[in-house]
Amino acid sequence: MTPPTPTPPLAGRREWTAFVVLLLPLLLVSMDVSVLYFAIPAISRELDPSGTQQLWIFDVYAFALAGLLITMGSLGDRIGRRRLLLLGAAAFGTASICATYAQSAEMLIAARALLGIGGATLMPSTMALVRNMFRDDRQRTKAIGIWSGAMAGGIALGPVLGGVLLEHFWWGSVFLINVPAMLLLLVLAPVLVPEFKDPSPGRFDLLSVPLSMGAVLPVVYGLKEIAADGYGTVPALCVTAGLAVGFLFVRRQRTRHDAMISRELFQGGRGFGAGVLLNSVAMFAMMGSAYFTTQYLQSVLGQGAMEAALWSVVPSVAVGAAAPAAGAAALRFGRAPVITLGFLVGAAGYLLLTVTGTDSMIVLLTGAAVIGCGIVAVAATVSDMALAAAPPEKAGSAASVLETGQEFGGALGMAFLGSLGTAVYRRKVTDGAPAGLPDGALDTARETLGSAAVVARELPGEAGGSLLALARDAFVSGMHAAAVGGAVVLVGAAVLAAVALRGRGGGTAPDAGPVRAEAALGSPGQTH
């Protein structure tokens, strides 16, 4: 007879308290993606950055974060996830102080890069520690649902918090708020959060570090450039170069015993690979919709930045509740039905966007909420599925691969859906532009809705109003086309999930094996 599988230990009050502590870095890292939206005018007045420097102030954080996720996840498996978390918290807090008191654009760019490096240590560490602390399937599913909701909430709250701070303080305050939270994490984490690491990780593969960065960064950069400016030779070459380096990176991982990404994650039908793919599709849809909804509030409805940020928080109320609810539904009905339904709900939200007009804020916000609820439900459920499939000693590597997939999916969503919407916008503006526009005015108006508004203000009489109305209508038509594209992708993802997860829908996956002695909660050899 086969002996019964031992029941995983339940997490107690200490683990749940540690989980609350781990939400601190998660919220701050996700808020730092968007907290600069309102600070740029003040930074421009104080530091006088060039146009290129201003772009790097925004983008270098995301580039450093995306490029180092895989490296940091593997490093955490080797040196300990709590240790990496503390190192990241110290780096993040130090970089926040440097950014707060930056005296030049170059100093601020360097500080933002260091923030990205710190964020790359914090993100996989927190998710991996959740995997290790919550061994029981139900508790882990609940914790990851809360984790996913907190991350979505942090991204939504970033612009609002930045706006409120800038109403009362100087631009550096948007970075200084990170410091008390990081200090609190440095004090509480050694006391409450247990240490986990792979007891036999092998040598750290140094050559894979530049290969992983060379695979991720050019692709993310190229996709972002395509989303912003449309197809171009340089962005296309960047994507191609990144894919070529990615091929070399994957080949190296498949042939080395001490690979940075363990082959064990993708073997034996664990479901980890399916989870990464579906999670990437979910982020494709989430970022693709955000690209249009934020512009709609400001450029179509003419709202100020603060007003638009406050309205954009409204869908987040529903989205924040969707992740825990999805976890509860997955425990009752199984993951496959919840993931499939989540994709279909997201597709329904995209279809709502196809009926928006130039004055349809309620319809837009409802569509955004429906998309967000569906996608966050998918993200929380597939993250739980993928982490449950990963061996506990490889949790850091697993978390970093998941989050790198999110970065790729988000960048691809903005590039693909953004380019589709932009193409429709430019065609409609070109076809319907009023006659007699000054030289170069049409070319400028075709670029973006914001550019069209600038041109319209300079035109005399009714010509300006006609051009602005045309541009707003063209933008909405572009959003409709992108929404149709997003709906098609999500329906396809629902079919893919139903097929790929067949046989996995009956409940949560079993735990992936015993935790080694050093990773066991409450073990005598555990360090704090």
Short mmCIF file of C-alpha atoms in Angstrom, two decimals:
data_model
loop_
_atom_site.label_atom_id
_atom_site.label_comp_id
_atom_site.label_asym_id
_atom_site.label_seq_id
_atom_site.Cartn_x
_atom_site.Cartn_y
_atom_site.Cartn_z
CA MET A 1 0.00 0.00 0.00
CA THR A 2 1.13 3.53 -0.78
CA PRO A 3 1.50 5.61 2.39
CA PRO A 4 -0.79 8.65 2.50
CA THR A 5 0.68 11.97 1.40
CA PRO A 6 1.31 14.12 4.47
CA THR A 7 -0.94 17.14 4.76
CA PRO A 8 1.02 20.40 4.26
CA PRO A 9 1.24 22.50 7.44
CA LEU A 10 -1.19 25.38 7.76
CA ALA A 11 0.16 28.90 7.95
CA GLY A 12 -0.59 30.63 11.23
CA ARG A 13 -0.79 34.16 12.54
CA ARG A 14 2.93 34.70 12.12
CA GLU A 15 2.91 33.80 8.42
CA TRP A 16 -0.12 36.01 7.71
CA THR A 17 1.54 38.89 9.56
CA ALA A 18 4.69 38.34 7.50
CA PHE A 19 2.51 38.35 4.39
CA VAL A 20 1.17 41.80 5.29
CA VAL A 21 4.77 42.98 5.64
CA LEU A 22 5.55 41.59 2.17
CA LEU A 23 2.73 43.64 0.67
CA LEU A 24 4.70 46.82 1.46
CA PRO A 25 7.39 46.38 -1.22
CA LEU A 26 4.81 45.05 -3.67
CA LEU A 27 2.67 48.17 -3.37
CA LEU A 28 5.62 50.54 -3.65
CA VAL A 29 7.24 48.80 -6.62
CA SER A 30 3.93 48.74 -8.52
CA MET A 31 3.17 52.38 -7.63
CA ASP A 32 6.59 53.50 -8.82
CA VAL A 33 5.63 52.43 -12.35
CA SER A 34 3.05 55.24 -12.53
CA VAL A 35 3.78 57.69 -9.72
CA LEU A 36 5.72 60.05 -12.00
CA TYR A 37 2.75 60.93 -14.22
CA PHE A 38 2.08 64.22 -12.42
CA ALA A 39 5.66 64.99 -11.38
CA ILE A 40 7.14 65.49 -14.86
CA PRO A 41 6.10 69.18 -15.24
CA ALA A 42 7.69 70.05 -11.90
CA ILE A 43 10.80 67.99 -12.69
CA SER A 44 11.05 69.75 -16.06
CA ARG A 45 10.99 73.16 -14.35
CA GLU A 46 13.59 72.21 -11.74
CA LEU A 47 16.01 69.98 -13.67
CA ASP A 48 15.40 71.10 -17.26
CA PRO A 49 15.82 67.65 -18.88
CA SER A 50 16.01 67.28 -22.63
CA GLY A 51 13.29 65.37 -24.44
CA THR A 52 15.43 62.23 -24.51
CA GLN A 53 16.32 62.57 -20.82
CA GLN A 54 12.65 62.98 -19.92
CA LEU A 55 11.85 59.72 -21.71
CA TRP A 56 14.64 57.95 -19.86
CA ILE A 57 13.41 59.29 -16.51
CA PHE A 58 10.17 57.47 -17.24
CA ASP A 59 11.46 54.32 -18.93
CA VAL A 60 14.76 53.39 -17.27
CA TYR A 61 12.92 52.07 -14.18
CA ALA A 62 10.85 49.61 -16.22
CA PHE A 63 13.85 48.60 -18.35
CA ALA A 64 16.06 47.83 -15.34
CA LEU A 65 13.20 45.98 -13.65
CA ALA A 66 12.40 43.83 -16.69
CA GLY A 67 16.02 43.12 -17.58
CA LEU A 68 17.05 41.83 -14.15
CA LEU A 69 13.99 39.83 -13.02
CA ILE A 70 15.35 36.47 -14.20
CA THR A 71 18.78 37.14 -12.72
CA MET A 72 17.40 38.20 -9.35
CA GLY A 73 14.98 35.29 -9.14
CA SER A 74 17.82 32.84 -9.67
CA LEU A 75 20.05 34.74 -7.24
CA GLY A 76 17.35 34.60 -4.55
CA ASP A 77 17.15 30.80 -4.90
CA ARG A 78 20.88 30.68 -4.17
CA ILE A 79 21.52 33.25 -1.45
CA GLY A 80 18.08 33.17 0.19
CA ARG A 81 14.89 35.00 -0.74
CA ARG A 82 14.64 36.94 2.49
CA ARG A 83 18.26 38.05 2.19
CA LEU A 84 17.66 39.23 -1.37
CA LEU A 85 14.49 40.99 -0.22
CA LEU A 86 16.44 42.90 2.42
CA LEU A 87 19.21 43.82 -0.01
CA GLY A 88 16.57 45.03 -2.46
CA ALA A 89 14.79 47.04 0.22
CA ALA A 90 18.06 48.76 1.17
CA ALA A 91 18.81 49.53 -2.50
CA PHE A 92 15.27 50.75 -3.12
CA GLY A 93 15.32 53.03 -0.09
CA THR A 94 18.76 54.42 -0.95
CA ALA A 95 17.73 55.04 -4.55
CA SER A 96 14.56 56.78 -3.36
CA ILE A 97 16.63 59.24 -1.30
CA CYS A 98 18.95 59.83 -4.27
CA ALA A 99 15.95 60.48 -6.55
CA THR A 100 14.33 62.78 -3.99
CA TYR A 101 17.32 65.11 -3.86
CA ALA A 102 18.61 64.71 -7.43
CA GLN A 103 20.25 67.90 -8.66
CA SER A 104 20.29 67.05 -12.36
CA ALA A 105 18.46 64.96 -14.91
CA GLU A 106 21.43 62.58 -15.09
CA MET A 107 21.30 61.99 -11.31
CA LEU A 108 17.57 61.31 -11.47
CA ILE A 109 17.99 58.84 -14.35
CA ALA A 110 20.70 57.00 -12.41
CA ALA A 111 18.51 56.92 -9.29
CA ARG A 112 15.55 55.59 -11.30
CA ALA A 113 17.80 52.85 -12.72
CA LEU A 114 18.83 51.87 -9.17
CA LEU A 115 15.14 51.85 -8.20
CA GLY A 116 14.53 49.41 -11.04
CA ILE A 117 17.35 47.17 -9.84
CA GLY A 118 15.89 47.21 -6.34
CA GLY A 119 12.44 46.50 -7.73
CA ALA A 120 13.79 43.51 -9.65
CA THR A 121 14.93 41.97 -6.34
CA LEU A 122 11.72 42.77 -4.48
CA MET A 123 9.13 41.46 -6.96
CA PRO A 124 10.25 37.81 -7.35
CA SER A 125 11.33 37.63 -3.71
CA THR A 126 7.87 38.52 -2.41
CA MET A 127 6.06 36.10 -4.72
CA ALA A 128 8.53 33.28 -3.99
CA LEU A 129 8.21 33.83 -0.24
CA VAL A 130 4.44 33.61 -0.54
CA ARG A 131 4.89 30.25 -2.30
CA ASN A 132 7.13 29.02 0.50
CA MET A 133 5.18 30.33 3.48
CA PHE A 134 1.78 29.05 2.37
CA ARG A 135 2.09 25.31 1.77
CA ASP A 136 -1.63 24.59 2.03
CA ASP A 137 -3.36 24.93 -1.37
CA ARG A 138 -6.29 26.95 -0.08
CA GLN A 139 -4.19 29.36 1.92
CA ARG A 140 -1.73 29.86 -0.91
CA THR A 141 -4.54 30.53 -3.39
CA LYS A 142 -6.05 33.09 -1.03
CA ALA A 143 -2.69 34.79 -0.46
CA ILE A 144 -1.86 35.02 -4.17
CA GLY A 145 -5.31 36.46 -4.84
CA ILE A 146 -4.67 39.22 -2.32
CA TRP A 147 -1.16 39.69 -3.75
CA SER A 148 -2.52 40.14 -7.29
CA GLY A 149 -5.20 42.58 -6.12
CA ALA A 150 -2.62 44.63 -4.22
CA MET A 151 -0.36 44.87 -7.28
CA ALA A 152 -3.23 46.06 -9.49
CA GLY A 153 -4.27 48.54 -6.81
CA GLY A 154 -0.74 49.91 -6.49
CA ILE A 155 -0.51 50.65 -10.21
CA ALA A 156 -3.87 52.44 -10.11
CA LEU A 157 -3.07 54.42 -6.95
CA GLY A 158 0.35 55.59 -8.13
CA PRO A 159 -0.87 58.59 -10.19
CA VAL A 160 -3.41 59.63 -7.53
CA LEU A 161 -0.89 59.49 -4.71
CA GLY A 162 1.59 61.40 -6.84
CA GLY A 163 -1.00 64.07 -7.59
CA VAL A 164 -1.96 64.48 -3.92
CA LEU A 165 1.66 64.79 -2.82
CA LEU A 166 2.44 67.34 -5.50
CA GLU A 167 -0.51 69.43 -4.36
CA HIS A 168 1.19 69.95 -0.99
CA PHE A 169 4.91 69.15 -1.38
CA TRP A 170 7.76 69.35 -3.91
CA TRP A 171 8.31 66.80 -6.68
CA GLY A 172 10.82 64.77 -4.66
CA SER A 173 8.09 63.73 -2.22
CA VAL A 174 6.84 61.12 -4.70
CA PHE A 175 10.08 59.21 -4.07
CA LEU A 176 10.58 60.06 -0.40
CA ILE A 177 7.42 58.15 0.61
CA ASN A 178 9.26 54.92 -0.20
CA VAL A 179 11.83 55.40 2.54
CA PRO A 180 9.70 54.85 5.70
CA ALA A 181 8.12 51.75 4.17
CA MET A 182 11.53 50.29 3.26
CA LEU A 183 12.85 51.02 6.77
CA LEU A 184 9.82 49.25 8.23
CA LEU A 185 10.45 46.28 5.96
CA LEU A 186 14.13 46.14 6.99
CA VAL A 187 13.11 46.06 10.65
CA LEU A 188 10.18 43.63 10.47
CA ALA A 189 11.24 41.17 7.77
CA PRO A 190 14.16 39.61 9.75
CA VAL A 191 11.78 39.04 12.67
CA LEU A 192 8.69 37.80 10.85
CA VAL A 193 9.71 36.45 7.45
CA PRO A 194 11.50 33.07 7.42
CA GLU A 195 14.44 32.36 5.15
CA PHE A 196 14.15 30.01 2.18
CA LYS A 197 16.65 28.98 -0.46
CA ASP A 198 17.59 26.09 -2.69
CA PRO A 199 19.86 23.78 -0.64
CA SER A 200 21.75 22.60 -3.74
CA PRO A 201 21.47 25.29 -6.41
CA GLY A 202 24.72 24.69 -8.29
CA ARG A 203 27.06 27.40 -9.53
CA PHE A 204 25.70 30.77 -10.52
CA ASP A 205 25.92 31.08 -14.30
CA LEU A 206 27.43 34.54 -14.85
CA LEU A 207 27.29 34.39 -18.65
CA SER A 208 23.51 33.91 -18.53
CA VAL A 209 23.11 37.32 -16.84
CA PRO A 210 24.05 39.43 -19.91
CA LEU A 211 22.28 36.92 -22.17
CA SER A 212 19.03 37.26 -20.22
CA MET A 213 19.27 41.05 -20.25
CA GLY A 214 20.17 41.02 -23.95
CA ALA A 215 17.08 38.95 -24.63
CA VAL A 216 14.61 40.98 -22.57
CA LEU A 217 15.69 44.62 -22.89
CA PRO A 218 15.82 45.03 -26.70
CA VAL A 219 12.44 43.35 -27.12
CA VAL A 220 10.75 45.45 -24.43
CA TYR A 221 12.38 48.62 -25.77
CA GLY A 222 11.41 47.86 -29.36
CA LEU A 223 7.80 47.08 -28.45
CA LYS A 224 7.51 50.26 -26.39
CA GLU A 225 8.86 52.33 -29.30
CA ILE A 226 6.44 50.70 -31.72
CA ALA A 227 3.57 51.46 -29.33
CA ALA A 228 4.63 55.10 -29.05
CA ASP A 229 5.69 55.95 -32.61
CA GLY A 230 4.48 53.11 -34.80
CA TYR A 231 6.55 50.64 -36.79
CA GLY A 232 10.13 51.70 -37.50
CA THR A 233 13.36 50.10 -38.62
CA VAL A 234 15.24 50.62 -35.35
CA PRO A 235 12.51 49.17 -33.07
CA ALA A 236 12.09 46.22 -35.42
CA LEU A 237 15.85 45.57 -35.36
CA CYS A 238 15.82 45.77 -31.54
CA VAL A 239 13.06 43.17 -31.32
CA THR A 240 14.87 40.93 -33.81
CA ALA A 241 18.18 41.24 -31.93
CA GLY A 242 16.47 40.48 -28.63
CA LEU A 243 14.82 37.37 -30.05
CA ALA A 244 18.17 36.20 -31.44
CA VAL A 245 19.87 36.62 -28.05
CA GLY A 246 16.85 34.97 -26.46
CA PHE A 247 17.41 31.91 -28.64
CA LEU A 248 21.00 31.70 -27.38
CA PHE A 249 19.83 32.16 -23.78
CA VAL A 250 17.23 29.39 -24.04
CA ARG A 251 19.73 27.08 -25.70
CA ARG A 252 22.19 27.66 -22.86
CA GLN A 253 19.51 26.99 -20.24
CA ARG A 254 18.62 23.69 -21.90
CA THR A 255 22.20 22.41 -21.90
CA ARG A 256 23.53 23.42 -18.47
CA HIS A 257 23.07 21.50 -15.25
CA ASP A 258 23.16 24.72 -13.20
CA ALA A 259 20.86 26.68 -15.51
CA MET A 260 19.51 30.03 -14.34
CA ILE A 261 15.99 28.85 -15.27
CA SER A 262 15.54 25.29 -14.11
CA ARG A 263 14.37 22.84 -16.79
CA GLU A 264 12.47 21.12 -14.02
CA LEU A 265 9.88 23.91 -14.13
CA PHE A 266 8.80 22.93 -17.64
CA GLN A 267 8.99 19.13 -17.34
CA GLY A 268 6.48 16.49 -16.40
CA GLY A 269 3.32 18.30 -17.47
CA ARG A 270 3.42 20.50 -14.38
CA GLY A 271 1.44 23.28 -16.04
CA PHE A 272 4.08 25.94 -15.38
CA GLY A 273 4.68 26.72 -19.06
CA ALA A 274 0.95 27.04 -19.71
CA GLY A 275 0.66 29.37 -16.74
CA VAL A 276 3.44 31.65 -18.02
CA LEU A 277 1.87 31.83 -21.48
CA LEU A 278 -1.65 32.55 -20.21
CA ASN A 279 -0.33 35.13 -17.75
CA SER A 280 1.46 36.92 -20.58
CA VAL A 281 -1.75 37.02 -22.62
CA ALA A 282 -3.58 38.45 -19.61
CA MET A 283 -1.07 41.30 -19.30
CA PHE A 284 -1.31 41.85 -23.06
CA ALA A 285 -5.00 42.58 -22.61
CA MET A 286 -4.62 44.66 -19.44
CA MET A 287 -1.95 47.03 -20.76
CA GLY A 288 -3.57 47.24 -24.18
CA SER A 289 -6.80 48.54 -22.67
CA ALA A 290 -5.03 50.95 -20.30
CA TYR A 291 -3.25 52.51 -23.29
CA PHE A 292 -6.60 53.79 -24.58
CA THR A 293 -8.68 54.40 -21.47
CA THR A 294 -6.21 56.83 -19.88
CA GLN A 295 -5.90 58.82 -23.12
CA TYR A 296 -9.68 58.87 -23.55
CA LEU A 297 -10.25 60.52 -20.18
CA GLN A 298 -7.70 63.26 -20.79
CA SER A 299 -7.70 63.83 -24.54
CA VAL A 300 -11.26 62.98 -25.59
CA LEU A 301 -13.14 64.18 -22.51
CA GLY A 302 -10.63 66.96 -21.80
CA GLN A 303 -10.15 66.12 -18.13
CA GLY A 304 -7.18 67.40 -16.17
CA ALA A 305 -4.53 64.92 -15.08
CA MET A 306 -5.72 64.76 -11.47
CA GLU A 307 -9.39 64.40 -12.41
CA ALA A 308 -8.55 61.66 -14.92
CA ALA A 309 -6.44 59.82 -12.33
CA LEU A 310 -9.25 59.92 -9.78
CA TRP A 311 -11.79 58.58 -12.27
CA SER A 312 -9.37 55.86 -13.34
CA VAL A 313 -9.35 54.54 -9.76
CA VAL A 314 -13.07 53.74 -9.95
CA PRO A 315 -12.63 50.48 -11.92
CA SER A 316 -9.88 49.45 -9.50
CA VAL A 317 -12.42 49.07 -6.69
CA ALA A 318 -14.03 46.17 -8.56
CA VAL A 319 -10.70 44.86 -9.80
CA GLY A 320 -9.26 44.71 -6.28
CA ALA A 321 -12.06 42.37 -5.20
CA ALA A 322 -11.83 40.19 -8.31
CA ALA A 323 -8.54 38.45 -7.48
CA PRO A 324 -9.56 37.04 -4.06
CA ALA A 325 -12.98 36.11 -5.46
CA ALA A 326 -11.30 34.25 -8.32
CA GLY A 327 -9.17 32.33 -5.84
CA ALA A 328 -12.25 31.25 -3.90
CA ALA A 329 -13.99 30.21 -7.13
CA ALA A 330 -10.92 28.23 -8.26
CA LEU A 331 -10.92 26.29 -5.00
CA ARG A 332 -14.57 25.38 -5.48
CA PHE A 333 -14.85 24.82 -9.22
CA GLY A 334 -11.25 24.30 -10.34
CA ARG A 335 -8.77 26.56 -12.06
CA ALA A 336 -9.55 25.81 -15.70
CA PRO A 337 -13.17 27.06 -15.60
CA VAL A 338 -12.16 30.22 -13.73
CA ILE A 339 -9.33 31.02 -16.15
CA THR A 340 -11.51 30.36 -19.19
CA LEU A 341 -14.36 32.45 -17.80
CA GLY A 342 -11.95 35.23 -16.84
CA PHE A 343 -10.73 35.54 -20.42
CA LEU A 344 -14.34 35.62 -21.67
CA VAL A 345 -15.25 38.32 -19.12
CA GLY A 346 -12.27 40.36 -20.32
CA ALA A 347 -13.44 39.94 -23.92
CA ALA A 348 -16.91 41.18 -22.91
CA GLY A 349 -15.28 44.26 -21.39
CA TYR A 350 -13.48 44.95 -24.66
CA LEU A 351 -16.78 44.64 -26.53
CA LEU A 352 -18.20 47.32 -24.21
CA LEU A 353 -15.43 49.64 -25.40
CA THR A 354 -16.64 49.19 -28.97
CA VAL A 355 -19.88 51.07 -28.17
CA THR A 356 -18.27 54.11 -26.54
CA GLY A 357 -18.75 57.47 -28.18
CA THR A 358 -16.87 60.71 -27.66
CA ASP A 359 -18.84 61.40 -24.46
CA SER A 360 -19.31 57.98 -22.85
CA MET A 361 -17.29 58.02 -19.64
CA ILE A 362 -19.61 55.64 -17.76
CA VAL A 363 -19.49 53.08 -20.58
CA LEU A 364 -15.72 53.42 -20.76
CA LEU A 365 -15.21 52.98 -17.01
CA THR A 366 -17.60 50.04 -16.95
CA GLY A 367 -15.72 48.39 -19.80
CA ALA A 368 -12.40 49.01 -18.07
CA ALA A 369 -13.76 47.51 -14.84
CA VAL A 370 -15.06 44.41 -16.62
CA ILE A 371 -11.75 43.95 -18.47
CA GLY A 372 -9.81 44.42 -15.23
CA CYS A 373 -11.95 41.96 -13.27
CA GLY A 374 -11.60 39.28 -15.91
CA ILE A 375 -7.88 39.75 -16.42
CA VAL A 376 -6.95 40.00 -12.75
CA ALA A 377 -8.99 36.85 -12.08
CA VAL A 378 -6.94 35.10 -14.78
CA ALA A 379 -3.62 36.51 -13.54
CA ALA A 380 -4.24 35.50 -9.93
CA THR A 381 -5.38 32.00 -10.85
CA VAL A 382 -2.61 31.21 -13.34
CA SER A 383 0.02 32.64 -10.98
CA ASP A 384 -1.24 30.31 -8.26
CA MET A 385 -1.26 27.40 -10.72
CA ALA A 386 2.27 28.09 -11.94
CA LEU A 387 3.74 28.59 -8.46
CA ALA A 388 2.02 25.46 -7.16
CA ALA A 389 3.62 23.54 -10.02
CA ALA A 390 7.10 24.86 -9.19
CA PRO A 391 9.26 22.98 -6.68
CA PRO A 392 9.57 25.08 -3.51
CA GLU A 393 13.34 25.35 -3.89
CA LYS A 394 12.86 26.88 -7.39
CA ALA A 395 10.17 29.37 -6.35
CA GLY A 396 12.37 32.42 -6.96
CA SER A 397 13.22 31.36 -10.49
CA ALA A 398 9.57 30.50 -11.14
CA ALA A 399 8.35 33.90 -9.90
CA SER A 400 10.90 35.76 -12.02
CA VAL A 401 9.88 33.89 -15.19
CA LEU A 402 6.22 34.67 -14.50
CA GLU A 403 6.93 38.36 -14.03
CA THR A 404 9.19 38.57 -17.06
CA GLY A 405 6.35 37.08 -19.08
CA GLN A 406 4.11 39.82 -17.72
CA GLU A 407 6.55 42.47 -18.93
CA PHE A 408 6.64 40.93 -22.41
CA GLY A 409 2.88 40.56 -22.54
CA GLY A 410 2.24 44.13 -21.41
CA ALA A 411 4.71 45.61 -23.89
CA LEU A 412 3.30 43.49 -26.72
CA GLY A 413 -0.26 44.53 -25.84
CA MET A 414 0.61 48.22 -25.97
CA ALA A 415 2.52 47.76 -29.22
CA PHE A 416 -0.03 45.63 -31.06
CA LEU A 417 -3.28 47.23 -29.92
CA GLY A 418 -1.72 50.70 -29.80
CA SER A 419 -0.44 50.38 -33.35
CA LEU A 420 -3.82 49.11 -34.55
CA GLY A 421 -5.64 52.04 -32.97
CA THR A 422 -3.07 54.53 -34.24
CA ALA A 423 -3.37 53.24 -37.80
CA VAL A 424 -7.14 53.73 -37.78
CA TYR A 425 -6.77 57.17 -36.18
CA ARG A 426 -4.31 58.39 -38.80
CA ARG A 427 -6.39 57.10 -41.71
CA LYS A 428 -9.57 58.80 -40.49
CA VAL A 429 -7.81 62.11 -39.80
CA THR A 430 -6.20 62.04 -43.23
CA ASP A 431 -9.46 61.22 -45.01
CA GLY A 432 -11.61 63.74 -43.12
CA ALA A 433 -9.28 66.69 -42.52
CA PRO A 434 -10.78 70.06 -43.51
CA ALA A 435 -9.34 71.74 -46.57
CA GLY A 436 -6.98 74.68 -46.33
CA LEU A 437 -4.87 73.53 -43.39
CA PRO A 438 -1.48 75.27 -43.10
CA ASP A 439 1.60 73.44 -44.34
CA GLY A 440 2.59 70.67 -41.96
CA ALA A 441 -0.56 70.99 -39.83
CA LEU A 442 -2.11 67.78 -41.15
CA ASP A 443 1.09 65.79 -40.59
CA THR A 444 1.22 67.04 -37.00
CA ALA A 445 -2.46 66.34 -36.34
CA ARG A 446 -2.06 62.80 -37.66
CA GLU A 447 0.54 61.92 -35.05
CA THR A 448 -1.62 61.79 -31.91
CA LEU A 449 -4.83 63.21 -30.54
CA GLY A 450 -2.78 65.49 -28.29
CA SER A 451 -0.92 66.87 -31.33
CA ALA A 452 -4.23 67.45 -33.11
CA ALA A 453 -5.48 69.46 -30.12
CA VAL A 454 -2.40 71.69 -30.28
CA VAL A 455 -2.95 72.30 -34.01
CA ALA A 456 -6.67 72.95 -33.49
CA ARG A 457 -5.97 75.70 -30.94
CA GLU A 458 -3.88 77.57 -33.51
CA LEU A 459 -6.47 77.45 -36.31
CA PRO A 460 -8.86 80.38 -36.82
CA GLY A 461 -12.66 80.23 -36.71
CA GLU A 462 -14.50 76.93 -36.92
CA ALA A 463 -11.59 75.11 -38.53
CA GLY A 464 -10.01 74.36 -35.16
CA GLY A 465 -13.22 72.99 -33.68
CA SER A 466 -13.84 70.84 -36.75
CA LEU A 467 -10.35 69.39 -36.65
CA LEU A 468 -10.55 68.63 -32.92
CA ALA A 469 -13.96 66.95 -33.30
CA LEU A 470 -12.60 64.89 -36.19
CA ALA A 471 -9.53 63.88 -34.19
CA ARG A 472 -11.60 62.84 -31.17
CA ASP A 473 -13.92 60.79 -33.36
CA ALA A 474 -10.91 59.22 -35.09
CA PHE A 475 -9.35 58.31 -31.73
CA VAL A 476 -12.56 56.61 -30.59
CA SER A 477 -12.73 54.72 -33.91
CA GLY A 478 -9.15 53.56 -33.34
CA MET A 479 -10.08 52.43 -29.83
CA HIS A 480 -13.01 50.48 -31.28
CA ALA A 481 -10.70 48.67 -33.71
CA ALA A 482 -8.20 47.87 -30.94
CA ALA A 483 -11.04 46.67 -28.70
CA VAL A 484 -12.20 44.26 -31.38
CA GLY A 485 -8.63 43.00 -31.68
CA GLY A 486 -8.36 42.62 -27.90
CA ALA A 487 -11.66 40.74 -27.74
CA VAL A 488 -10.53 38.33 -30.46
CA VAL A 489 -7.25 37.66 -28.63
CA LEU A 490 -9.06 36.99 -25.34
CA VAL A 491 -11.61 34.65 -26.91
CA GLY A 492 -8.69 32.77 -28.47
CA ALA A 493 -6.99 32.68 -25.07
CA ALA A 494 -10.18 31.27 -23.51
CA VAL A 495 -10.18 28.45 -26.07
CA LEU A 496 -6.46 27.86 -25.47
CA ALA A 497 -7.00 27.72 -21.71
CA ALA A 498 -9.89 25.30 -22.03
CA VAL A 499 -7.77 22.97 -24.18
CA ALA A 500 -4.39 23.36 -22.44
CA LEU A 501 -5.83 23.01 -18.94
CA ARG A 502 -8.12 20.09 -19.73
CA GLY A 503 -7.83 17.67 -16.86
CA ARG A 504 -6.58 20.38 -14.51
CA GLY A 505 -9.95 21.93 -13.78
CA GLY A 506 -11.01 19.73 -10.94
CA GLY A 507 -9.22 21.64 -8.25
CA THR A 508 -5.91 23.07 -7.25
CA ALA A 509 -2.71 21.30 -8.09
CA PRO A 510 -1.04 19.33 -5.32
CA ASP A 511 1.92 20.82 -3.59
CA ALA A 512 5.09 20.20 -5.52
CA GLY A 513 6.94 18.27 -2.87
CA PRO A 514 8.44 18.63 0.57
CA VAL A 515 10.35 21.72 1.51
CA ARG A 516 13.96 21.11 2.38
CA ALA A 517 15.03 21.34 6.00
CA GLU A 518 16.14 24.95 5.79
CA ALA A 519 12.86 25.99 4.14
CA ALA A 520 10.56 24.32 6.66
CA LEU A 521 8.56 26.75 8.72
CA GLY A 522 9.36 26.47 12.35
CA SER A 523 12.25 24.07 11.88
CA PRO A 524 14.99 24.22 14.52
CA GLY A 525 17.61 25.27 11.98
CA GLN A 526 15.58 28.17 10.60
CA THR A 527 17.17 31.59 10.81
CA HIS A 528 15.41 34.90 11.42
#
